[in-house]
CSV table of N, CA and C in Angstrom, one decimal:
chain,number,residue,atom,x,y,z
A,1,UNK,N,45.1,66.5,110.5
A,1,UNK,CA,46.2,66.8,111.4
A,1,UNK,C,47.1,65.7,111.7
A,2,UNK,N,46.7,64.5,111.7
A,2,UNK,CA,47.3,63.2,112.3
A,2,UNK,C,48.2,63.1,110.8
A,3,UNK,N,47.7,62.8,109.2
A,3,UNK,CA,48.3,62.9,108.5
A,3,UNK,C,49.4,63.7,108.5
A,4,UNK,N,49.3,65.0,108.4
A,4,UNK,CA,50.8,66.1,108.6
A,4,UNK,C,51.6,65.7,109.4
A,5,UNK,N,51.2,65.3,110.6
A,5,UNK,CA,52.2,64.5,111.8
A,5,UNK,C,53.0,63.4,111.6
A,6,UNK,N,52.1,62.6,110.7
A,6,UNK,CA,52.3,61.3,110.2
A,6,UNK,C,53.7,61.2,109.1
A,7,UNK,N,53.8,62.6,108.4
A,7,UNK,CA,54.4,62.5,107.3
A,7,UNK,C,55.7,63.5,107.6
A,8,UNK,N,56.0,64.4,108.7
A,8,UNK,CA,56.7,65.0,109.3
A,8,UNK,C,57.6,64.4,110.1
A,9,UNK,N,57.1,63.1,110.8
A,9,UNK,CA,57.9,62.4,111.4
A,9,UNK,C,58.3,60.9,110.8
A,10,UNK,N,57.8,60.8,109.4
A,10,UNK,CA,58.6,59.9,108.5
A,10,UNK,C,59.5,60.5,107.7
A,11,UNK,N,59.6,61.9,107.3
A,11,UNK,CA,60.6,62.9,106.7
A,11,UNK,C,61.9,62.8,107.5
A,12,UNK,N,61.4,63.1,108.7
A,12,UNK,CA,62.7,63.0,109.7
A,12,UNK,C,63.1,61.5,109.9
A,13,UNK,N,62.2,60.6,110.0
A,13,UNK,CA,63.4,59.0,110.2
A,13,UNK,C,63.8,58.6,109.4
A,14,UNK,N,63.2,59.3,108.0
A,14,UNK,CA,64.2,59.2,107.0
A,14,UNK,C,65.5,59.6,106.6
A,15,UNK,N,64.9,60.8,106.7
A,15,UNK,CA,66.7,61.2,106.7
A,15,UNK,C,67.6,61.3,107.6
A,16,UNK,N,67.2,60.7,108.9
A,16,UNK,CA,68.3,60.1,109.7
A,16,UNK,C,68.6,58.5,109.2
A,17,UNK,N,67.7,58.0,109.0
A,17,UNK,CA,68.3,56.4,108.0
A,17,UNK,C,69.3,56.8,106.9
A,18,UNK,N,68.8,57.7,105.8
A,18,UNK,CA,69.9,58.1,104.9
A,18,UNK,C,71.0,58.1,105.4
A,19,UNK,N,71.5,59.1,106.5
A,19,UNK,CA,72.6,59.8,107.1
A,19,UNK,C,73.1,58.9,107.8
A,20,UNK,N,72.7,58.0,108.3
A,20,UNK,CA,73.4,56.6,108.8
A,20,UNK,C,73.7,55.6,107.9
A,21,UNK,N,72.7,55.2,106.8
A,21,UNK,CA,73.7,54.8,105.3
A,21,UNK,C,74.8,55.3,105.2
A,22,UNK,N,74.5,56.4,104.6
A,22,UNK,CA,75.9,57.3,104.0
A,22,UNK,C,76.8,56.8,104.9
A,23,UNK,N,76.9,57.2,106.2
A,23,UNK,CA,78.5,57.0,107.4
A,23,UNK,C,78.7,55.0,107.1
A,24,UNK,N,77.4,54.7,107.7
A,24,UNK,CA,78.0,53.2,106.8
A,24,UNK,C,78.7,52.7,105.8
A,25,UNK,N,78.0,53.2,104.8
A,25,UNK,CA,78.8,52.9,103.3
A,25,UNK,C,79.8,53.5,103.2
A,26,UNK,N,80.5,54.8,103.4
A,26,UNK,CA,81.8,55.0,103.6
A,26,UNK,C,82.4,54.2,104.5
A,27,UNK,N,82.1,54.0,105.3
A,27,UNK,CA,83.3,52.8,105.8
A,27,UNK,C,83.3,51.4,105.5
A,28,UNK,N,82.5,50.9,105.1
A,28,UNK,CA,82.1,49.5,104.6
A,28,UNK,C,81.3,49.4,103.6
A,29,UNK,N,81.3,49.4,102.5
A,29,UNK,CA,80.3,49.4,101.5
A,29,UNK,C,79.4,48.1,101.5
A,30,UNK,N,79.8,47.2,102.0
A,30,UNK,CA,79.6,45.9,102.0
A,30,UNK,C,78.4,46.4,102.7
A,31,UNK,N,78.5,46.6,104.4
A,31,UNK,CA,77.8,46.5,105.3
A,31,UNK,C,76.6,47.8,105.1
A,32,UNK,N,76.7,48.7,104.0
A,32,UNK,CA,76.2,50.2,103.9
A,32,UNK,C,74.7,49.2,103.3
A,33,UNK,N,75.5,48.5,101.8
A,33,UNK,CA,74.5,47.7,101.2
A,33,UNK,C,73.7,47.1,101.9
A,34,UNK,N,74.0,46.1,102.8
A,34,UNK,CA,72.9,46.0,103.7
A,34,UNK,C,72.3,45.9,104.1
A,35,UNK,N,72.9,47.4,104.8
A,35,UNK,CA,71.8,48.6,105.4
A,35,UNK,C,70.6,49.4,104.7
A,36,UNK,N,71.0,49.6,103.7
A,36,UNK,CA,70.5,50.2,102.5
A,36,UNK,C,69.1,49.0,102.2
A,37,UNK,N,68.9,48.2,102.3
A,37,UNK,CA,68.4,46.8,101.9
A,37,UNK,C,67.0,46.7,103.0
A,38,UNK,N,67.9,46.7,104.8
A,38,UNK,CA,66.4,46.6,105.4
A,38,UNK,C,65.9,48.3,105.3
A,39,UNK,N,66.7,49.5,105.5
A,39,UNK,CA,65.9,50.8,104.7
A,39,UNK,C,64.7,50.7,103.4
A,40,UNK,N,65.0,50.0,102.9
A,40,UNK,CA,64.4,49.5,101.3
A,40,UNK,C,62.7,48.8,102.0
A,41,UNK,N,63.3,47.8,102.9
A,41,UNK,CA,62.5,46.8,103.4
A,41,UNK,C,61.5,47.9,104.0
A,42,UNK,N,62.1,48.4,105.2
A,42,UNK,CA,61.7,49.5,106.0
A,42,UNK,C,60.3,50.6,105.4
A,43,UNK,N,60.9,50.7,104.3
A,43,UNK,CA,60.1,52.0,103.2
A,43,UNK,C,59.2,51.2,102.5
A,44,UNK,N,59.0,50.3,102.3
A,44,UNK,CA,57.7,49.4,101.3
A,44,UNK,C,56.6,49.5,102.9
A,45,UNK,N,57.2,48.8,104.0
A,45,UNK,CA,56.2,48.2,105.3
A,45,UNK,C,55.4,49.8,105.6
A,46,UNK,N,56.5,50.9,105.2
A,46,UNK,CA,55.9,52.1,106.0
A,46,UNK,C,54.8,52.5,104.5
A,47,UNK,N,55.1,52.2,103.1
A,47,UNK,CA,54.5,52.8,101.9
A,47,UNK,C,53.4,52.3,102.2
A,48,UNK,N,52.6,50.9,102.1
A,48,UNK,CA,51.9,49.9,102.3
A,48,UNK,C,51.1,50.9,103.5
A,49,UNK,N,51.7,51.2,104.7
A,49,UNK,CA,50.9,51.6,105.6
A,49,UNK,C,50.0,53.5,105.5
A,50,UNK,N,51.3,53.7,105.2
A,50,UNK,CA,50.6,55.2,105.0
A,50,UNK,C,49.3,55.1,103.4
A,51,UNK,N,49.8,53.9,102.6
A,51,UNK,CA,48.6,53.9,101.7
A,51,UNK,C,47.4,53.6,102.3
A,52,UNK,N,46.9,52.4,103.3
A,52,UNK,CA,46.2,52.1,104.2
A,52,UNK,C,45.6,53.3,104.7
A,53,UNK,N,46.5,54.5,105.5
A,53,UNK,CA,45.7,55.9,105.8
A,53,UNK,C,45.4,56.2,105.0
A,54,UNK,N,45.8,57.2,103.8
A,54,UNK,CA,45.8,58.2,103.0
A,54,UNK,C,46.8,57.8,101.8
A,55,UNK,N,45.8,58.2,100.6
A,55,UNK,CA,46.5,57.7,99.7
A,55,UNK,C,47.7,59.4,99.0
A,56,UNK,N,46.6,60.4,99.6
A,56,UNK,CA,47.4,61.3,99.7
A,56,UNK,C,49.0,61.3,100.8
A,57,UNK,N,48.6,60.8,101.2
A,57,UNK,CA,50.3,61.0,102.5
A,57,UNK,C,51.0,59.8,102.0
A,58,UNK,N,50.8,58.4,100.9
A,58,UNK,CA,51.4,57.7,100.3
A,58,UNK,C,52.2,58.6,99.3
A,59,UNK,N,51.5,59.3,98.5
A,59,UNK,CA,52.1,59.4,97.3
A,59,UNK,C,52.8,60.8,97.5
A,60,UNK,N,52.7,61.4,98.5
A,60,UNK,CA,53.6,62.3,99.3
A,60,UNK,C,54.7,61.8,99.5
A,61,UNK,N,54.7,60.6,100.1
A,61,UNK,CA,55.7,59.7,100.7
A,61,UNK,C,56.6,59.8,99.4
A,62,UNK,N,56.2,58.9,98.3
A,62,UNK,CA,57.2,58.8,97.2
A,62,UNK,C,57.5,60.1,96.7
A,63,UNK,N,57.2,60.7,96.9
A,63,UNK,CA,58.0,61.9,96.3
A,63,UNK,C,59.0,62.4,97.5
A,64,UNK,N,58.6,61.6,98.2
A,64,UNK,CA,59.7,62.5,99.3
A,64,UNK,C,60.9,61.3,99.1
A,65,UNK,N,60.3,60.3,99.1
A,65,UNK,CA,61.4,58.8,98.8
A,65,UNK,C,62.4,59.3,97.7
A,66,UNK,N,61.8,59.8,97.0
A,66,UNK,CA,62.3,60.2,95.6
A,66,UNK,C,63.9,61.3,95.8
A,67,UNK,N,63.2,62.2,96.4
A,67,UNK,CA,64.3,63.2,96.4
A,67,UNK,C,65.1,63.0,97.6
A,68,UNK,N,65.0,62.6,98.8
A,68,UNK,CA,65.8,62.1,99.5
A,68,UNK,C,67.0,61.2,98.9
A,69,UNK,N,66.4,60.1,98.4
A,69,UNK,CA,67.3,58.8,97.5
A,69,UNK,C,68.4,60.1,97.0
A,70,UNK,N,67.4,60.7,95.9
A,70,UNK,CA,68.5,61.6,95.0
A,70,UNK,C,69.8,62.4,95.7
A,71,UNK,N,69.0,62.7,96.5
A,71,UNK,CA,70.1,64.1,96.9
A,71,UNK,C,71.1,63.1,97.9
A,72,UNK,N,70.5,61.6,98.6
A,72,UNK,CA,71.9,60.9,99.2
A,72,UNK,C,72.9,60.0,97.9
A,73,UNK,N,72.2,59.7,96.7
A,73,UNK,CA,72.9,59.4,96.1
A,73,UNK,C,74.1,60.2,95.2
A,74,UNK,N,73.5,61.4,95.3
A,74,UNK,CA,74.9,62.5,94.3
A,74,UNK,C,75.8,62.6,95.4
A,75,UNK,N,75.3,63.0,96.9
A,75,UNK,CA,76.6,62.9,98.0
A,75,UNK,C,77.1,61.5,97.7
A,76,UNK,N,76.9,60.5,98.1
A,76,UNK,CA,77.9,59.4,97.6
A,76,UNK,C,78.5,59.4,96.3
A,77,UNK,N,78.0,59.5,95.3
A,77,UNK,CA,78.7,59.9,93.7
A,77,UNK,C,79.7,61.2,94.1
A,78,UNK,N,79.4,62.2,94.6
A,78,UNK,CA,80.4,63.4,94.7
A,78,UNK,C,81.5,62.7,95.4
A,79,UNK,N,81.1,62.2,96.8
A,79,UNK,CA,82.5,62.2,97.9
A,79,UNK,C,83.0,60.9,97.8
A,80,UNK,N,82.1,59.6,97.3
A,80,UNK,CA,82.8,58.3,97.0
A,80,UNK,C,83.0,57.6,98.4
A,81,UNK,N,83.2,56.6,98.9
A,81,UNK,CA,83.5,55.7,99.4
A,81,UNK,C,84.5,56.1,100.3
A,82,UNK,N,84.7,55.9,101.7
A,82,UNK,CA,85.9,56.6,102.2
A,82,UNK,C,87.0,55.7,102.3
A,83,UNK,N,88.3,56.1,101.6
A,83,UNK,CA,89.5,55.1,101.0
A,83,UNK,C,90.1,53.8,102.5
């Protein structure tokens, strides 16, 4: 039970981190990179941890790392940098 909870409420601060990249990096790419950087930081301290519980809710994790990444990186490739 604690795992499902554990992995439902890293889904969500993730993709509120993404979504605060993204508005960063369109305005400052400089400052997006970053940001992008302690998220990076952020996502190893949490991988490291959820491996410690469950190696099942780790490797959950990267696949969720996985397609999150993807799906914020084609929005930035589609909409680009805001001029």
């Amino acid at each position: 039970m604690w795992g499902v909870i554990l992995i439902i409420v890293h889904a969500i601060s993730l993709t509120l981190a993404l979504a605060v990249f993204l508005s960063i990096y369109r305005n400052n790419p400089v400052k997006g990179k970053l940001f992008l950087a302690a998220i990076m930081l952020w996502g190893l301290f949490s991988l490291y941890k959820l491996f410690i519980f469950s190696t099942a809710a780790g490797v959950l994790s990267i696949f969720m790392y996985a397609a999150f990444s993807t799906i914020t990186f084609r929005e930035l490739k589609r909409n680009g940098p805001a001029a």
